PDB file of C-alpha atoms in Angstrom:
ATOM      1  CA  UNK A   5       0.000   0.000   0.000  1.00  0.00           C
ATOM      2  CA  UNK A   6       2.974   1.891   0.409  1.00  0.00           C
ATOM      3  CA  UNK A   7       3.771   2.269  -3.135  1.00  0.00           C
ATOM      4  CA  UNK A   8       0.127   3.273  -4.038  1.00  0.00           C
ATOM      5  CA  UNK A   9       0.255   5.911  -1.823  1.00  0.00           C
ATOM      6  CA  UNK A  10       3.266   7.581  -3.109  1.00  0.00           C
ATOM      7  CA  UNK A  11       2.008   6.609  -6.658  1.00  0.00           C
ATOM      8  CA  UNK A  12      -1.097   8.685  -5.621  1.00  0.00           C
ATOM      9  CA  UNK A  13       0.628  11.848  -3.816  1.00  0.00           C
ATOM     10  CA  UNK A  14       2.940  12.608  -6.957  1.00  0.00           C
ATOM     11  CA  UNK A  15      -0.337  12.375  -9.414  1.00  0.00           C
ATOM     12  CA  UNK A  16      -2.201  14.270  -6.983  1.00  0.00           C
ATOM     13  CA  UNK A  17       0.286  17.660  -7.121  1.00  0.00           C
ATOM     14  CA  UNK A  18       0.727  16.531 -10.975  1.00  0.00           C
ATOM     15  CA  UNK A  19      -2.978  16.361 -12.053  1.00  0.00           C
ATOM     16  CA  UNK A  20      -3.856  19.190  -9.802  1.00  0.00           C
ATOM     17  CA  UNK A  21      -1.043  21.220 -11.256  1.00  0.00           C
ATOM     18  CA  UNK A  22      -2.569  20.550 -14.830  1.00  0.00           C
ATOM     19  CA  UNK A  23      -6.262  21.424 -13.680  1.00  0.00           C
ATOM     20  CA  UNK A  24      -5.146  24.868 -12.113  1.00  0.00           C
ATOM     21  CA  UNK A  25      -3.081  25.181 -15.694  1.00  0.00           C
ATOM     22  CA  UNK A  26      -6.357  24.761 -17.630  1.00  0.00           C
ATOM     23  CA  UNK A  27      -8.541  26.826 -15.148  1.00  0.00           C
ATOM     24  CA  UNK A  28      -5.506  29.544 -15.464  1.00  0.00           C
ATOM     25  CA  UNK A  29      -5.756  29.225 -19.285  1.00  0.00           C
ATOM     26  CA  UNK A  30      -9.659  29.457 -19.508  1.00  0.00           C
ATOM     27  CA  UNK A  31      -9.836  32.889 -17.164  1.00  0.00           C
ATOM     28  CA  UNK A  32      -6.821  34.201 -19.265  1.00  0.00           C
ATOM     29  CA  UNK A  33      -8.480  33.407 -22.957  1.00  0.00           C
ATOM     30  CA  UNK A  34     -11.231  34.483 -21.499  1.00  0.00           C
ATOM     31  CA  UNK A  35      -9.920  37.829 -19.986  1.00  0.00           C
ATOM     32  CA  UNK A  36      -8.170  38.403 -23.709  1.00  0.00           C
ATOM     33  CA  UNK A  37     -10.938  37.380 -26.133  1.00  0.00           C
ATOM     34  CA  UNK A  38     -13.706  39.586 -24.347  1.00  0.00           C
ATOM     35  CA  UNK A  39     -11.739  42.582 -23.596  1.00  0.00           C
ATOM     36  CA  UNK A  40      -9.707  41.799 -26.454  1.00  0.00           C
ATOM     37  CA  UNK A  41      -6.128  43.160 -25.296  1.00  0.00           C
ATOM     38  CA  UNK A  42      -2.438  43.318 -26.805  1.00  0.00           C
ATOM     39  CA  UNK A  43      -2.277  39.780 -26.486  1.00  0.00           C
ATOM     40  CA  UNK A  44      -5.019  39.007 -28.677  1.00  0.00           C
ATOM     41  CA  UNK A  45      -3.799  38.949 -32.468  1.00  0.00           C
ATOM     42  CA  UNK A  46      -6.528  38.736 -35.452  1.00  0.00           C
ATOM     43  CA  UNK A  47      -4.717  36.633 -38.166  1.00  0.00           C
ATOM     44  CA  UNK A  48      -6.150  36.208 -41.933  1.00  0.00           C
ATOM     45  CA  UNK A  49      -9.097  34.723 -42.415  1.00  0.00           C
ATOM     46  CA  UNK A  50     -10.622  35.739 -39.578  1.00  0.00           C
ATOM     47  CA  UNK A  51      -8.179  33.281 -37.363  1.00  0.00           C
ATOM     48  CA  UNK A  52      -6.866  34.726 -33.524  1.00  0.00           C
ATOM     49  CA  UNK A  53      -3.658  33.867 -31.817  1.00  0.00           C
ATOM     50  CA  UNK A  54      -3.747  34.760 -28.043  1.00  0.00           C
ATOM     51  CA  UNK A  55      -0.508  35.439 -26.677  1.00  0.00           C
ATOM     52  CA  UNK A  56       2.015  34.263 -23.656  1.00  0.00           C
ATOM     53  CA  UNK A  57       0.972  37.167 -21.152  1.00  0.00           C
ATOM     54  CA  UNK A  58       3.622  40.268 -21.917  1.00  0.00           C
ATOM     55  CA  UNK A  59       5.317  38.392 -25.134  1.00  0.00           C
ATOM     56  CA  UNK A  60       4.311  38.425 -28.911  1.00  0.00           C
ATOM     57  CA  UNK A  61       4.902  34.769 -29.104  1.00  0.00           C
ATOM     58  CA  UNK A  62       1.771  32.749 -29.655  1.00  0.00           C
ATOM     59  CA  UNK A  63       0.256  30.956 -26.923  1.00  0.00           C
ATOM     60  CA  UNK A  64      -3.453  29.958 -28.614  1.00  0.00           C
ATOM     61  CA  UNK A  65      -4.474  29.489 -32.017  1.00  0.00           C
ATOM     62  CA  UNK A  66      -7.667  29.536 -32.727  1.00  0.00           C
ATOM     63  CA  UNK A  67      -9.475  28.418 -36.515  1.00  0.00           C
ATOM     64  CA  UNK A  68     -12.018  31.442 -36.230  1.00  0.00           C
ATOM     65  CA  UNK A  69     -12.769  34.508 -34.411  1.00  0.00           C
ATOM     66  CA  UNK A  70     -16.244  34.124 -33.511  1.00  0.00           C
ATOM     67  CA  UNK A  71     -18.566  34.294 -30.237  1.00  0.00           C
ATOM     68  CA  UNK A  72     -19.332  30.251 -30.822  1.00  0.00           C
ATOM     69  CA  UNK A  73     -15.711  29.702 -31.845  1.00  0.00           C
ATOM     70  CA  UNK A  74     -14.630  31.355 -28.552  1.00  0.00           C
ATOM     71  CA  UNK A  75     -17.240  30.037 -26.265  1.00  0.00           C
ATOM     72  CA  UNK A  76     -16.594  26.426 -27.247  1.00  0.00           C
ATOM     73  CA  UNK A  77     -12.834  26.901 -26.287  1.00  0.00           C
ATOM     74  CA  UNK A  78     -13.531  28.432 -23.324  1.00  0.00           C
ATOM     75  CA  UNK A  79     -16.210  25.509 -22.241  1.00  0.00           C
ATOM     76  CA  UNK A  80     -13.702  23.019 -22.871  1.00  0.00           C
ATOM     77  CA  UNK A  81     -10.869  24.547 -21.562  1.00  0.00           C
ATOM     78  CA  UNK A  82     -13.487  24.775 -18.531  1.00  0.00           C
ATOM     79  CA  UNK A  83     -14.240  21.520 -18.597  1.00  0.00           C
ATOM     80  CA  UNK A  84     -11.024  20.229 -18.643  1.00  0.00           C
ATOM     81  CA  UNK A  85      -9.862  22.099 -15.657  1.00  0.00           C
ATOM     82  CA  UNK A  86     -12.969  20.657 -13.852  1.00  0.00           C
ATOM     83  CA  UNK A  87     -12.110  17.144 -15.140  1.00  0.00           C
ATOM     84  CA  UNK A  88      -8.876  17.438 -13.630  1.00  0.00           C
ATOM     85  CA  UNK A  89      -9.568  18.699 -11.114  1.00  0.00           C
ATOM     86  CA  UNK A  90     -12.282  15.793 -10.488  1.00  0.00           C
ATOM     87  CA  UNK A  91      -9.389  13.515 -11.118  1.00  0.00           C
ATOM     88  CA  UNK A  92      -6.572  15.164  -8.581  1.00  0.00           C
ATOM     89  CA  UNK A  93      -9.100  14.363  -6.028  1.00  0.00           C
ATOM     90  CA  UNK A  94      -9.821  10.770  -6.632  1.00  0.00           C
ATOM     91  CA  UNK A  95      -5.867  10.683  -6.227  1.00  0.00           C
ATOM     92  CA  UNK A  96      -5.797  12.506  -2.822  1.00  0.00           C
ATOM     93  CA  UNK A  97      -8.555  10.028  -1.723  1.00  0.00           C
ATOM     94  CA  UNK A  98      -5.863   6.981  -2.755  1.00  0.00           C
ATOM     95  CA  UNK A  99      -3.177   8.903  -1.243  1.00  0.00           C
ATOM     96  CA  UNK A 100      -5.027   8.885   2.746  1.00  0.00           C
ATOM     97  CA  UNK A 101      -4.285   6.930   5.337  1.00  0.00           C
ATOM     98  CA  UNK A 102      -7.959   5.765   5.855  1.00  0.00           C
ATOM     99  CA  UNK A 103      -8.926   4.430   2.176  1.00  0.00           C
ATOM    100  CA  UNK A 104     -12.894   4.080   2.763  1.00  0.00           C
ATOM    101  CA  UNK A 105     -14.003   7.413   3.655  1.00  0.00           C
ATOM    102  CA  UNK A 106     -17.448   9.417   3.275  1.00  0.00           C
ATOM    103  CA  UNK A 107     -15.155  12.261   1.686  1.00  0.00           C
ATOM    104  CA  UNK A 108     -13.207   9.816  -0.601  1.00  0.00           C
ATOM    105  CA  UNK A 109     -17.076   8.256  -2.064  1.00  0.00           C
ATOM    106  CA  UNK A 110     -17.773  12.038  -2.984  1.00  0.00           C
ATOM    107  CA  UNK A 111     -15.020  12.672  -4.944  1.00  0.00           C
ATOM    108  CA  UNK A 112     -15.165   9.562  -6.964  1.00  0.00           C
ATOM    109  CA  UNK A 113     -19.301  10.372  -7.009  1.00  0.00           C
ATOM    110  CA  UNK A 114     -17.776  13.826  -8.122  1.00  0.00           C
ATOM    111  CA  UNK A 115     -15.212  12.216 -10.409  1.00  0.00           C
ATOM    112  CA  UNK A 116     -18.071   9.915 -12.709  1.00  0.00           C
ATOM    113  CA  UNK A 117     -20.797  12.218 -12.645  1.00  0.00           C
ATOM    114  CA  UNK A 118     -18.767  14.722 -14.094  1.00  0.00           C
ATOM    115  CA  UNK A 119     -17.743  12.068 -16.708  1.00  0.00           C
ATOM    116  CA  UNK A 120     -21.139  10.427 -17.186  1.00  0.00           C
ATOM    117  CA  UNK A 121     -23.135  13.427 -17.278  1.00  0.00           C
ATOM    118  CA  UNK A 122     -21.504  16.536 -18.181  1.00  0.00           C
ATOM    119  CA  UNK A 123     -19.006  15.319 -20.664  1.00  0.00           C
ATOM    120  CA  UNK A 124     -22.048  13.742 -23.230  1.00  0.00           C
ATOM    121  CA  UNK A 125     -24.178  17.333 -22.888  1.00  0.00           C
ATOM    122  CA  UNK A 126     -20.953  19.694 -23.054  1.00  0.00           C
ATOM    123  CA  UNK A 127     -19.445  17.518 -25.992  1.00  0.00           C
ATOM    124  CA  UNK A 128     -23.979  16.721 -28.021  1.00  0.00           C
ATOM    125  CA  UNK A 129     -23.972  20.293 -27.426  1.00  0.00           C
ATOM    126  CA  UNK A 130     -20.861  21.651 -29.157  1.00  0.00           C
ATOM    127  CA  UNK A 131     -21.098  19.082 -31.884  1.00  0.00           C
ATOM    128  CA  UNK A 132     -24.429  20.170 -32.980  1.00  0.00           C
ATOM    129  CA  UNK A 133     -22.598  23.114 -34.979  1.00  0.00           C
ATOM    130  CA  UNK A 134     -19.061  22.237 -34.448  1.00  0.00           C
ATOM    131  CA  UNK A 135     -16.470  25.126 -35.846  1.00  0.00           C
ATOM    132  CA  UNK A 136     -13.352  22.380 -35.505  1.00  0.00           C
ATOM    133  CA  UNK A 137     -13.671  18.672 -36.536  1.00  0.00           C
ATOM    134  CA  UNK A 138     -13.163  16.752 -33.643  1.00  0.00           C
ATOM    135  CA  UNK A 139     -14.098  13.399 -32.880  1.00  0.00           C
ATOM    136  CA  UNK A 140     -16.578  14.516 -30.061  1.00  0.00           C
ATOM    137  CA  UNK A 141     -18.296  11.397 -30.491  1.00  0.00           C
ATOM    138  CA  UNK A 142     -14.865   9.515 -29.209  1.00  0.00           C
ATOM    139  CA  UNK A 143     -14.627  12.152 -26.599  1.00  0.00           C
ATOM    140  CA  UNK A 144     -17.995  11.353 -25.177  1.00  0.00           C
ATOM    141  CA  UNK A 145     -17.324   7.145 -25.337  1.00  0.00           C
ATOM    142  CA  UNK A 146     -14.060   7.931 -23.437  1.00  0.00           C
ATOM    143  CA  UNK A 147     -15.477   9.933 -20.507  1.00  0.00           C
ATOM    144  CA  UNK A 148     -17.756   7.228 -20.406  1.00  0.00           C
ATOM    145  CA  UNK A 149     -15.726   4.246 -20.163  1.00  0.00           C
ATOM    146  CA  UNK A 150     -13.660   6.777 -17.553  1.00  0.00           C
ATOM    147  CA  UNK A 151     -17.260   7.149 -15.916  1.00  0.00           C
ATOM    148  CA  UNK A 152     -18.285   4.178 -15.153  1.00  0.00           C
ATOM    149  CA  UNK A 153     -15.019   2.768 -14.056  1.00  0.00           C
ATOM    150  CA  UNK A 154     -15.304   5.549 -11.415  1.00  0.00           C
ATOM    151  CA  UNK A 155     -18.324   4.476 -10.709  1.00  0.00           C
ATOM    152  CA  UNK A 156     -17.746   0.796 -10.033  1.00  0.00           C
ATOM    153  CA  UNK A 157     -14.893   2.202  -8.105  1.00  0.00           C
ATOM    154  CA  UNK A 158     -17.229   4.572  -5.959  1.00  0.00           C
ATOM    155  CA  UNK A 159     -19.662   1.600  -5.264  1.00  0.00           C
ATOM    156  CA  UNK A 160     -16.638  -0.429  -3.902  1.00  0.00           C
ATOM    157  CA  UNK A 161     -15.545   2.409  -1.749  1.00  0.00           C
ATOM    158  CA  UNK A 162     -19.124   3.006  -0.504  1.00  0.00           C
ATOM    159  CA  UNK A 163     -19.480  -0.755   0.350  1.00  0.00           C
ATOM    160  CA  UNK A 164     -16.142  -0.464   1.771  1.00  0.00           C
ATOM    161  CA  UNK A 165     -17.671   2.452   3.687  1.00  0.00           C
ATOM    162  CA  UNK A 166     -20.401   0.651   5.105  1.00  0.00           C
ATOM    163  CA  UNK A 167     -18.490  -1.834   6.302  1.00  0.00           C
ATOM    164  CA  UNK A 168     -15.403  -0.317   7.965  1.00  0.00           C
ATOM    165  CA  UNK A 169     -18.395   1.846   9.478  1.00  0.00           C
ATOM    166  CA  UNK A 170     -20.260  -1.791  10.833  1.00  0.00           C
ATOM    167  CA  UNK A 171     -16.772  -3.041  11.659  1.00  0.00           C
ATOM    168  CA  UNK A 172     -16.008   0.159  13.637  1.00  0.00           C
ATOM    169  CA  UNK A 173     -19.306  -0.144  15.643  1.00  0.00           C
ATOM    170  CA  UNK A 174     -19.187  -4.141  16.792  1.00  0.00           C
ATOM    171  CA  UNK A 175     -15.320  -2.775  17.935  1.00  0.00           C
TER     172      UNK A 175
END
């Protein structure tokens, strides 16, 4: 168990570095599309580069500077960072000292709802008039094979749960 857990600490600090990176990305496009400052470069036809902050050296390329362009980066860049997010936390619950815990059954509830749920409607919604071509139907089977394999693992843990609580009690 000893090698899980420091499996599970060095994901933890390396997923959760990645989810603050994509949360940091999505306020920064964000910040540079709608107030559309220096680092936000119109290219020909009708592309957009956003820029590392205080360089000219392209950061984000994006295939068309429109409102739905720019609001289906900025959901997925969103989602992303939640995803991650999500996924740093099923980590910290593998990293504790106590495995079966009510916290640790709500962030892998967390984890596959996020995956079962909001992944299909973000990704059916954005492919109804998609500006790139991305295989959003892939994207959607992923998270759900991710999604329910958090979910099987969230029905263990609540079973384990149950019965460390029962096993607690007779004690």
């Amino acid at each position: 168990m000893k090698t899980t857990r420091i499996i599970s600490i060095l994901l933890f600090y390396f997923v959760r570095i990645i989810a603050f990176l994509y949360g940091l990305t999505t306020v920064y496009v964000a910040i540079v599309t709608i107030f559309k400052t220096n680092a936000l470069r119109i290219l020909e036809q009708n592309r957009f580069a956003v820029c590392y902050p205080f360089t000219d050296k392209n950061f984000i390329l994006g295939s068309a500077y429109t409102f739905h362009y720019i609001t289906e980066m900025l959901v997925t860049l969103a989602f992303y960072s939640l995803f991650f997010f999500g996924l740093s936390n099923v980590f910290q619950t593998f990293k504790q000292t106590k495995l079966f815990t009510a916290r640790g059954v709500f962030h892998l509830k967390f984890f596959y709802i996020t995956n079962l749920l909001m992944a299909p409607i973000i990704f059916s919604c954005i492919s109804i008039n998609p500006t790139e071509d991305f295989p959003y139907f892939a994207m959607i089977v992923g998270h759900a094979i991710i999604g329910i394999f958090a979910f099987f693992i969230a029905a263990i843990f609540q079973q384990g749960l149950h019965l460390q609580t029962d096993q607690d009690l007779i004690i």
